[in-house]
Short mmCIF file of C-alpha atoms in Angstrom, two decimals:
data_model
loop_
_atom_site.label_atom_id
_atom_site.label_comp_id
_atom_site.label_asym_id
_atom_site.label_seq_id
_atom_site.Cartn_x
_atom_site.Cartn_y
_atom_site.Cartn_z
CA UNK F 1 3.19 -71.09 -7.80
CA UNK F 2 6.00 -69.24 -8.93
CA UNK F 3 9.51 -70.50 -7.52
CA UNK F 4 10.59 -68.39 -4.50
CA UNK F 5 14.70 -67.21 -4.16
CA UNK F 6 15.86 -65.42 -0.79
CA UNK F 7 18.90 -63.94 -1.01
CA UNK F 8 20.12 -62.82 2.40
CA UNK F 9 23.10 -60.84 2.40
CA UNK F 10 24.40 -60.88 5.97
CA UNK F 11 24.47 -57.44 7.46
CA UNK F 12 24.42 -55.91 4.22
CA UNK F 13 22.46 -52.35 5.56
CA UNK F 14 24.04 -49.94 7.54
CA UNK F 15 22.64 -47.08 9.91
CA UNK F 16 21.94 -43.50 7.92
CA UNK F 17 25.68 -41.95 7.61
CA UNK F 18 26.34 -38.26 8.36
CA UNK F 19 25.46 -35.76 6.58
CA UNK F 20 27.43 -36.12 2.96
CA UNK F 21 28.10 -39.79 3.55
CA UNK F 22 27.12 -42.75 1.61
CA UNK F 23 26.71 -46.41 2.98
CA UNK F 24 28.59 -49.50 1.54
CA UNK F 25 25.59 -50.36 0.03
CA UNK F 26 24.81 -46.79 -1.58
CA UNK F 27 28.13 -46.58 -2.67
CA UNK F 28 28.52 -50.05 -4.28
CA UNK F 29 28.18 -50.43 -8.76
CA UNK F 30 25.45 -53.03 -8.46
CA UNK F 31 23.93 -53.11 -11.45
CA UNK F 32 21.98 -56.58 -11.47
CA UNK F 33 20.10 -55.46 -8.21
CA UNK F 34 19.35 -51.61 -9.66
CA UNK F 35 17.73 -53.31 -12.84
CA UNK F 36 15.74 -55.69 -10.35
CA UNK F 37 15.13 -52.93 -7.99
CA UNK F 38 13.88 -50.56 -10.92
CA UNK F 39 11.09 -53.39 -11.74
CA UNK F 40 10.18 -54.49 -7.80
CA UNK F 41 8.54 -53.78 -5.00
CA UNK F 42 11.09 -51.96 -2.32
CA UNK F 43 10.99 -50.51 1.25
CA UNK F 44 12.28 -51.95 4.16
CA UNK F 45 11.51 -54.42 6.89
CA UNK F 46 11.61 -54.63 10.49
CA UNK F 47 13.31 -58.39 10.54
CA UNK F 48 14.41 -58.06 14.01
CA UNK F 49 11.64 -58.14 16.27
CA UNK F 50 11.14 -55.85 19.21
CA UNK F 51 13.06 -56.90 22.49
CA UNK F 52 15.24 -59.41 19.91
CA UNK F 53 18.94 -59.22 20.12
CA UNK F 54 20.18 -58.01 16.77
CA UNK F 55 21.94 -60.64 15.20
CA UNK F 56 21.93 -63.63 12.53
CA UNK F 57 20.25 -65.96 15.53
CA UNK F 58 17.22 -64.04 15.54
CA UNK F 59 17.56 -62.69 11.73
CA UNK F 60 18.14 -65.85 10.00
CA UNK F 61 15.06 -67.74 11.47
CA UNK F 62 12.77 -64.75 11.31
CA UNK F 63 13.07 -65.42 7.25
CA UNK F 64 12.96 -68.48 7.73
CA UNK F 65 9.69 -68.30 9.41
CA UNK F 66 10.42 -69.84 12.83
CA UNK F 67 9.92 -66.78 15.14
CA UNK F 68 10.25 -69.64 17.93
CA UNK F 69 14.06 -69.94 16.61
CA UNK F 70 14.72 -66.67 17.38
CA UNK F 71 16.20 -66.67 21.00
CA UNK F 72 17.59 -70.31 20.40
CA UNK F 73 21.30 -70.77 21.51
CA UNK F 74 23.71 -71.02 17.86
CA UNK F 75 26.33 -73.47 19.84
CA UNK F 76 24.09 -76.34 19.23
CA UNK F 77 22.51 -75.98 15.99
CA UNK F 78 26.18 -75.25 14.98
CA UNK F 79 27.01 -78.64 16.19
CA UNK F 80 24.09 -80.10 13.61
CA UNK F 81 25.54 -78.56 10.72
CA UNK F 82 28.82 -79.59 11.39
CA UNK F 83 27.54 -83.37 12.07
CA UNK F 84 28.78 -83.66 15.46
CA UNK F 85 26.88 -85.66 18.35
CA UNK F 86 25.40 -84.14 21.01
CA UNK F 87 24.25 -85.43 23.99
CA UNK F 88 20.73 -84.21 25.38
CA UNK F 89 21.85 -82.93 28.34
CA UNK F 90 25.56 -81.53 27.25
CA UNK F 91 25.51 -77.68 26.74
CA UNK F 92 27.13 -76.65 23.40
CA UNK F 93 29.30 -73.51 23.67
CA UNK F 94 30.48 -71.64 20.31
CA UNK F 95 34.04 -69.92 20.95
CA UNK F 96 35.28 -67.01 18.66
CA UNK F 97 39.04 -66.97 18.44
CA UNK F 98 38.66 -62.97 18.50
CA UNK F 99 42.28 -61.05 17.69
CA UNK F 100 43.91 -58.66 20.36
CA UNK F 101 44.97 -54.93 19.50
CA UNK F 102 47.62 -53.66 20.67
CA UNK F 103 46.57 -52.54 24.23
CA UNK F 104 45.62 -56.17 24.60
CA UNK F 105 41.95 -55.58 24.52
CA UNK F 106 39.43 -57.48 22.06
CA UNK F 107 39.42 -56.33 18.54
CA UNK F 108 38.48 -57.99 15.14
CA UNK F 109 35.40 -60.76 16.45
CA UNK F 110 35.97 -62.38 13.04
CA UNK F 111 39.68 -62.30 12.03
CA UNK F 112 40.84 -64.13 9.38
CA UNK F 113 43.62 -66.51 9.89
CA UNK F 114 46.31 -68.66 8.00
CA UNK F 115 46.01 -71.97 8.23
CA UNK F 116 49.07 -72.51 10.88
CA UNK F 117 47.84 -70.11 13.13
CA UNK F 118 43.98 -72.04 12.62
CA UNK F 119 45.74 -75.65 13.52
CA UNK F 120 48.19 -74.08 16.30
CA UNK F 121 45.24 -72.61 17.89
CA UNK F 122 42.94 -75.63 17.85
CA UNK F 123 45.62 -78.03 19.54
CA UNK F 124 45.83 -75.78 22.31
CA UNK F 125 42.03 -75.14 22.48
CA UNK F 126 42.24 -79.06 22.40
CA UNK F 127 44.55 -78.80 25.28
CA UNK F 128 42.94 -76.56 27.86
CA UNK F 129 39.50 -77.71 27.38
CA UNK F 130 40.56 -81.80 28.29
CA UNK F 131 41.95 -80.52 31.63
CA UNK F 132 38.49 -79.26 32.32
CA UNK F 133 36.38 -81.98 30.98
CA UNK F 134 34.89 -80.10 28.26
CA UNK F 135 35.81 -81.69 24.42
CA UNK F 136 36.37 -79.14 21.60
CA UNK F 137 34.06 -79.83 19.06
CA UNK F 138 34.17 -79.26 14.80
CA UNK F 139 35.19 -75.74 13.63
CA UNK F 140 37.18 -73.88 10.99
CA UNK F 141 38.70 -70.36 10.77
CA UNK F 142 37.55 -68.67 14.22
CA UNK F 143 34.73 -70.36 14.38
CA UNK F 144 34.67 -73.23 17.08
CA UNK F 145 32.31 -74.81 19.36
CA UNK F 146 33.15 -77.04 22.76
CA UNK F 147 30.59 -79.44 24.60
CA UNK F 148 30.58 -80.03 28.85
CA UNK F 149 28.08 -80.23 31.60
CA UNK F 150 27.89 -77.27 33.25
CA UNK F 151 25.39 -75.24 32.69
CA UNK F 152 24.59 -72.37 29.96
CA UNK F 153 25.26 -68.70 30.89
CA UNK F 154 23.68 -66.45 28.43
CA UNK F 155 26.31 -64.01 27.00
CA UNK F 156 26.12 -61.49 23.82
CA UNK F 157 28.63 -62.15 20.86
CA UNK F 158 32.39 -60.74 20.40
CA UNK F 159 31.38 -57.84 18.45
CA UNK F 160 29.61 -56.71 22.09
CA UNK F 161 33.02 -57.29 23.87
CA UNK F 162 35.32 -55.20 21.38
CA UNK F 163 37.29 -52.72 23.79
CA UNK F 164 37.36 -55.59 26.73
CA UNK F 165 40.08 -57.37 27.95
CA UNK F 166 39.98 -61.37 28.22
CA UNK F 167 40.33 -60.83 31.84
CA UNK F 168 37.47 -58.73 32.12
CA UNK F 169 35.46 -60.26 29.24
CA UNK F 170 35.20 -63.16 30.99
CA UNK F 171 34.41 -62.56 35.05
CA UNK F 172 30.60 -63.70 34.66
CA UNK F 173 32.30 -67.21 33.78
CA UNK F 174 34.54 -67.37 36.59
CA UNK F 175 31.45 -67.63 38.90
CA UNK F 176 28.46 -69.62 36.99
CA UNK F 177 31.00 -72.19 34.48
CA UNK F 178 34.46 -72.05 36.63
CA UNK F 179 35.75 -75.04 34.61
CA UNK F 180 35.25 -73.11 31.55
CA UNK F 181 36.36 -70.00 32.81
CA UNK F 182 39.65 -72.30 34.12
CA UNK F 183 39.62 -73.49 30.54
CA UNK F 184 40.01 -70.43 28.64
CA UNK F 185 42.02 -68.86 30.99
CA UNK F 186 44.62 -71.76 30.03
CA UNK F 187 43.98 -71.27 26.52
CA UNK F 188 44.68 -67.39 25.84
CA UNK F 189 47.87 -68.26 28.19
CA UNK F 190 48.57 -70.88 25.59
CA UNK F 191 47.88 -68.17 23.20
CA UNK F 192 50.63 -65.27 24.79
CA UNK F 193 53.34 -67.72 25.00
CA UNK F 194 53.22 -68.59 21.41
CA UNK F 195 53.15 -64.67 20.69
CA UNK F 196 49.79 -65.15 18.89
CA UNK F 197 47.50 -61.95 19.08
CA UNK F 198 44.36 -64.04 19.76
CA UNK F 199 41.99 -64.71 23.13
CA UNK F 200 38.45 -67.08 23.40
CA UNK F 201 35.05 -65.43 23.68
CA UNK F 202 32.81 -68.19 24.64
CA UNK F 203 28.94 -67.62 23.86
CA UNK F 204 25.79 -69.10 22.18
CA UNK F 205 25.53 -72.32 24.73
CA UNK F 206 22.75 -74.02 25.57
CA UNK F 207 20.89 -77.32 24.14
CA UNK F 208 19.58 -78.76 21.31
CA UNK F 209 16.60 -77.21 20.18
CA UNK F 210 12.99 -78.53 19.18
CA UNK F 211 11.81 -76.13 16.19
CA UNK F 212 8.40 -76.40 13.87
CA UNK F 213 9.70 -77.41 10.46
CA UNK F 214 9.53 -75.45 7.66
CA UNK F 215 7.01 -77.01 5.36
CA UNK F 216 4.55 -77.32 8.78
CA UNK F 217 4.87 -73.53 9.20
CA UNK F 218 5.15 -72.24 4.97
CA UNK F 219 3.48 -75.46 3.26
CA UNK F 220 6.17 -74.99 1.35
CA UNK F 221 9.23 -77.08 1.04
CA UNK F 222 12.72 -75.75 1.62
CA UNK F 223 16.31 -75.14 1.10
CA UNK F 224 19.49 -73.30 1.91
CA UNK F 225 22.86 -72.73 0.44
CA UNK F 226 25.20 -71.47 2.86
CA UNK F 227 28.29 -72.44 4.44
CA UNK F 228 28.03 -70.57 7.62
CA UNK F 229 27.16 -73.32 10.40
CA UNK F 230 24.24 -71.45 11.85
CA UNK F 231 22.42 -70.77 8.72
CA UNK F 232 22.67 -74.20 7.95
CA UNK F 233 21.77 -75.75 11.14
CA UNK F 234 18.88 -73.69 11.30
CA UNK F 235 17.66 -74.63 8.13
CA UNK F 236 18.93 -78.24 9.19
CA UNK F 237 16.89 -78.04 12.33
CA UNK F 238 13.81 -76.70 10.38
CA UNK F 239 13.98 -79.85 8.35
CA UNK F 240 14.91 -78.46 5.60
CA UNK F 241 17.57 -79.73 3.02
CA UNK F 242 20.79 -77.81 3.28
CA UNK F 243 23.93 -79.64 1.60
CA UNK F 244 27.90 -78.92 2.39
CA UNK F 245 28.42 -77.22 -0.54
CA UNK F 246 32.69 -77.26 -1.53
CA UNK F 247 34.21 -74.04 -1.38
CA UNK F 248 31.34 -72.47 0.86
CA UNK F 249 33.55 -71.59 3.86
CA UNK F 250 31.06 -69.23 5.21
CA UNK F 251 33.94 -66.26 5.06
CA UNK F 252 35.04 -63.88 3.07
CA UNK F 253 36.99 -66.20 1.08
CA UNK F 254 33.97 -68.44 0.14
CA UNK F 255 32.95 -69.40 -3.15
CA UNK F 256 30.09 -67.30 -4.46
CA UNK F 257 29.64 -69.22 -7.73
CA UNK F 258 29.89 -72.21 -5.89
CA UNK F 259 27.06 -71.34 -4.04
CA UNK F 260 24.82 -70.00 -6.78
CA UNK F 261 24.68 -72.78 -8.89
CA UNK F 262 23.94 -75.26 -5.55
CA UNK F 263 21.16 -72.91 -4.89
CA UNK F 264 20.08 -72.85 -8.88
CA UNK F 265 20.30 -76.85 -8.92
CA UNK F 266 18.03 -76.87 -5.41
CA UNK F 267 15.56 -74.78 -6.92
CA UNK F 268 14.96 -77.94 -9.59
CA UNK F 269 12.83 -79.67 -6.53
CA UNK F 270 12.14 -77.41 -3.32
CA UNK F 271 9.30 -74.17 -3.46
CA UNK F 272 11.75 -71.59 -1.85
CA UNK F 273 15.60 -71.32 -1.68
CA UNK F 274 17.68 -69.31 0.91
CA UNK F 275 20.91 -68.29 -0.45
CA UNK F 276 23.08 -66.92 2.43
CA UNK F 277 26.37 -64.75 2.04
CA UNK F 278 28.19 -63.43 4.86
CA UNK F 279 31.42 -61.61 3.84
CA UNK F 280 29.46 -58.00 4.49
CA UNK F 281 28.52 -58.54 8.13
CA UNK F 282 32.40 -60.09 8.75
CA UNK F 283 33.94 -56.59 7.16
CA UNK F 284 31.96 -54.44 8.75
CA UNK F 285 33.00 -56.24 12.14
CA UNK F 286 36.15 -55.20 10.87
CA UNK F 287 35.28 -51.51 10.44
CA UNK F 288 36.23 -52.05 6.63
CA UNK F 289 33.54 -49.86 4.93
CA UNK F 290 35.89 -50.04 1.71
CA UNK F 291 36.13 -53.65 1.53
CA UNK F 292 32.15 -54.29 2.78
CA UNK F 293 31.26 -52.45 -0.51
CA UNK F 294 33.63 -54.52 -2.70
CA UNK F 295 31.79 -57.61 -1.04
CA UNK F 296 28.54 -56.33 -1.66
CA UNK F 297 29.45 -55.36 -5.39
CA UNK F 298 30.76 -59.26 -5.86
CA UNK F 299 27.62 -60.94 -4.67
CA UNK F 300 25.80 -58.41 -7.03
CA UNK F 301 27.77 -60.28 -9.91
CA UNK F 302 28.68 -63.50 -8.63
CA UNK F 303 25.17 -64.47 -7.36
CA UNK F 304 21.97 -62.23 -8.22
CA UNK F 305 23.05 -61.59 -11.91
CA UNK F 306 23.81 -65.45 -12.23
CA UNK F 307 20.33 -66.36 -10.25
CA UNK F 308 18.38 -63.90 -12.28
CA UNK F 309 19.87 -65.05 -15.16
CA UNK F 310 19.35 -69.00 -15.19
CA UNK F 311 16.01 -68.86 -12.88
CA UNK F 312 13.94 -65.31 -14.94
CA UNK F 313 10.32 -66.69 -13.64
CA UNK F 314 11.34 -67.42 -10.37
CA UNK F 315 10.10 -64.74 -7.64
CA UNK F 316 13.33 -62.96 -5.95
CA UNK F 317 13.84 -61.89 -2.84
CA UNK F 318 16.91 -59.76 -1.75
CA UNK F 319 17.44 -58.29 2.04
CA UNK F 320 19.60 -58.98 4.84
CA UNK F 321 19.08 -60.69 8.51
CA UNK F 322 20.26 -57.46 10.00
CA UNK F 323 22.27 -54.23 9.72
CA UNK F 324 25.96 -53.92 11.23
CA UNK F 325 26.93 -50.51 11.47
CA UNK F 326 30.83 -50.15 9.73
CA UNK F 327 31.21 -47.27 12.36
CA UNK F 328 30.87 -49.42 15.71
CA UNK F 329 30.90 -53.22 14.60
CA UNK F 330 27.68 -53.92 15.84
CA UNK F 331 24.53 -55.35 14.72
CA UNK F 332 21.65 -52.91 14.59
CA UNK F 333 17.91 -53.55 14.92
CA UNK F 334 16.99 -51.30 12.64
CA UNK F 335 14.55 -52.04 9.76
CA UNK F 336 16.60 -53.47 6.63
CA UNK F 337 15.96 -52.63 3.11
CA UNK F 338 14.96 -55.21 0.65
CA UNK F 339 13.66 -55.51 -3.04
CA UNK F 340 10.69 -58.16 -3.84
CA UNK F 341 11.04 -59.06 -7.76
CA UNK F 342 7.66 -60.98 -9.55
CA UNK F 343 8.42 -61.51 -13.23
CA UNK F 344 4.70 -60.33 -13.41
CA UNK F 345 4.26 -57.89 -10.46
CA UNK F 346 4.55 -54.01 -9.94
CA UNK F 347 7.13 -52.42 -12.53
CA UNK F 348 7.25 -49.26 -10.68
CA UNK F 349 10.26 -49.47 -8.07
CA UNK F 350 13.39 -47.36 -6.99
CA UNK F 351 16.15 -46.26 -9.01
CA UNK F 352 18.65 -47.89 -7.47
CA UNK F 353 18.88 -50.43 -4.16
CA UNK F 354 19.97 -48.53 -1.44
CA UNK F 355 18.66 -47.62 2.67
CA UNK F 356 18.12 -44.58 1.72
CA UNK F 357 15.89 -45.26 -1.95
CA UNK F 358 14.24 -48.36 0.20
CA UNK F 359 12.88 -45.97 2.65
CA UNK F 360 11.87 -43.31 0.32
CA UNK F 361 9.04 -45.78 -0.98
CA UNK F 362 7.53 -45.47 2.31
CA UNK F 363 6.81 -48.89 2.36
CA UNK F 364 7.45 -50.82 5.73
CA UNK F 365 6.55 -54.46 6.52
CA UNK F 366 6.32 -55.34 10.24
CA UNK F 367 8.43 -58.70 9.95
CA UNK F 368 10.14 -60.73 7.82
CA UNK F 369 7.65 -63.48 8.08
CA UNK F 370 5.11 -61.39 6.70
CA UNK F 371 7.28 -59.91 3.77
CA UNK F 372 8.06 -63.95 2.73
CA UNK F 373 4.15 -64.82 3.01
CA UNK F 374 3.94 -61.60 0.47
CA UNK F 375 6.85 -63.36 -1.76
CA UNK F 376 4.62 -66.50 -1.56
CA UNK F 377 1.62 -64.72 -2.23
CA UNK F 378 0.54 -65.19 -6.01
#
């Protein structure tokens, strides 16, 4: 059997534009995935699930296979990747540092910051979590996770709370987590006085998770290079290898070649490799349809040129976990577009890779575990 390469690119598709628009993805020069698309199989797939909340949680372990992954809470599987212990019965809570517009009210779920404002902010995270008994956990960028004892409230991500104010964002807290409400109440205080533009969105808690692994569910055995902590704790939790790769920051500033060649070298001894990038979901959080298609056009030369390139028999498979619409922010359920490449399979594909081409095919596959299980398929 033929090698098998995923390539997710994290909310790569976006919702039809109006009339005489053109998405990111439409508009982007990618060259490496138009040859691949021209000589494919394309359409699009329905990776979210019916009733699933759109996002990576239930995305990223749909292609992976583990449809029992996809309500799981990210806080503790985020802990795995990052290596820190978790007791059984602590509930793991990821917190966005989300910036503030001007009226105060939560904006950008995914800023990036400098690295003063990063280590400012974490000491007084630090600070107002101790006084409530909860311990702030690894993190980087705004991307941080706390452990306590009360228990889980289920709550949708930041890019759901864009318009709130902290205040407001956070009332169901105040009555099922008080210490945690007390907690980040301190902390965006914390936040004012030092004239920083930021507040906490706490989400994703809950416990560690017991998942199927991935060779138990494929027969196949696994990989992933990423460097967003979800991704690889999934694929962690799935038993499947997922090194820290250097220079992976799982941001826009990560390092795409970095990344390519770890997922070129695991290809040497695992059946299928997921290569996750996520700079197109984190600009089109940021309503940055300009910048989403630059991203898009770099991982079209950074990584699928270079994987096609040093892997040509391999099987390759390029889609995304989900759609975020550049309009709203949000992540979309609808079905994503994706291109299946066989070095020896049909030669008679679209033009060039786009949502709109994709659909033209009139192709559609009812879930992404059945579109892998056709990647597999000799």
């Amino acid at each position: 059997m033929a090698k098998l390469v995923v390539c997710i690119i994290d909310g790569m598709a976006d919702p039809p534009p109006p009339a005489g628009g053109v998405t990111p993805l439409a508009a982007a020069h990618t060259p490496h995935c138009d040859t691949l698309a021209r000589h494919s199989v394309a359409g699009l797939c329905h990776v979210i699930q019916p009733g699933a909340v759109p996002g990576s949680e239930a995305g990223l372990s749909a292609l992976l296979c583990c449809e029992a992954a996809a309500s799981i809470a990210r806080g503790p599987v985020e802990a795995l990747a990052q290596g820190d212990p978790v007791a059984p019965h602590e509930t793991v809570w990821r917190l966005n540092l989300v910036s503030l517009g001007p009226r105060g009210n939560y904006d950008n779920p995914a800023p990036l910051l400098d690295a003063a404002t990063e280590t400012a902010a974490r000491r007084m995270l630090d600070r107002a979590l101790g006084t409530q008994g909860y311990s702030l956990l690894g993190g980087k960028g705004f991307r941080h996770l706390c452990a306590g004892t009360e228990p889980p409230v289920l709550r949708n991500g930041p890019q759901d709370a864009c318009g709130m104010t902290p205040d407001t964002g956070q009332s169901d807290l105040n009555s099922h987590c008080p210490r945690l409400a007390r907690a980040m109440t301190e902390a965006n205080a914390l936040f004012r006085r030092s004239r920083m533009d930021l507040a906490v969105w706490p989400w994703g808690a809950g416990t560690m998770p017991d998942l199927p692994g991935f060779a138990e569910t494929t027969g196949q055995t696994g990989a992933l290079a990423g460097g967003v902590p979800l991704a690889r704790g999934l694929a962690l939790a799935l038993g499947m290898t997922a090194p820290s790769i250097a220079g992976a920051t799982g941001g826009i500033d990560t390092d795409l070649g970095a990344k390519t060649r770890a997922a070129i070298a695991l290809a040497a001894g695992h059946d299928v490799v997921y290569l996750h990038v996520e700079a197109p979901d984190l600009h089109a959080h940021a309503l940055d349809r300009v910048a989403k298609r630059r991203a898009i056009e770099r991982i079209d030369a950074e990584v699928v040129g270079p994987l096609h390139m040093a892997l040509p028999d391999a099987t390759l498979l390029i889609t995304c976990d989900h759609a975020t619409d550049c309009a709203t922010g949000r992540h979309m359920a609808i079905p994503v577009p994706f291109i299946l490449h066989k070095p020896d399979g049909p030669q008679d594909g679209i033009a060039t890779f786009s949502e709109a081409a994709s659909a033209r095919t009139g192709i559609r596959i009812d879930s992404a575990a059945t579109l892998v299980r056709l990647a597999l398929a000799d």
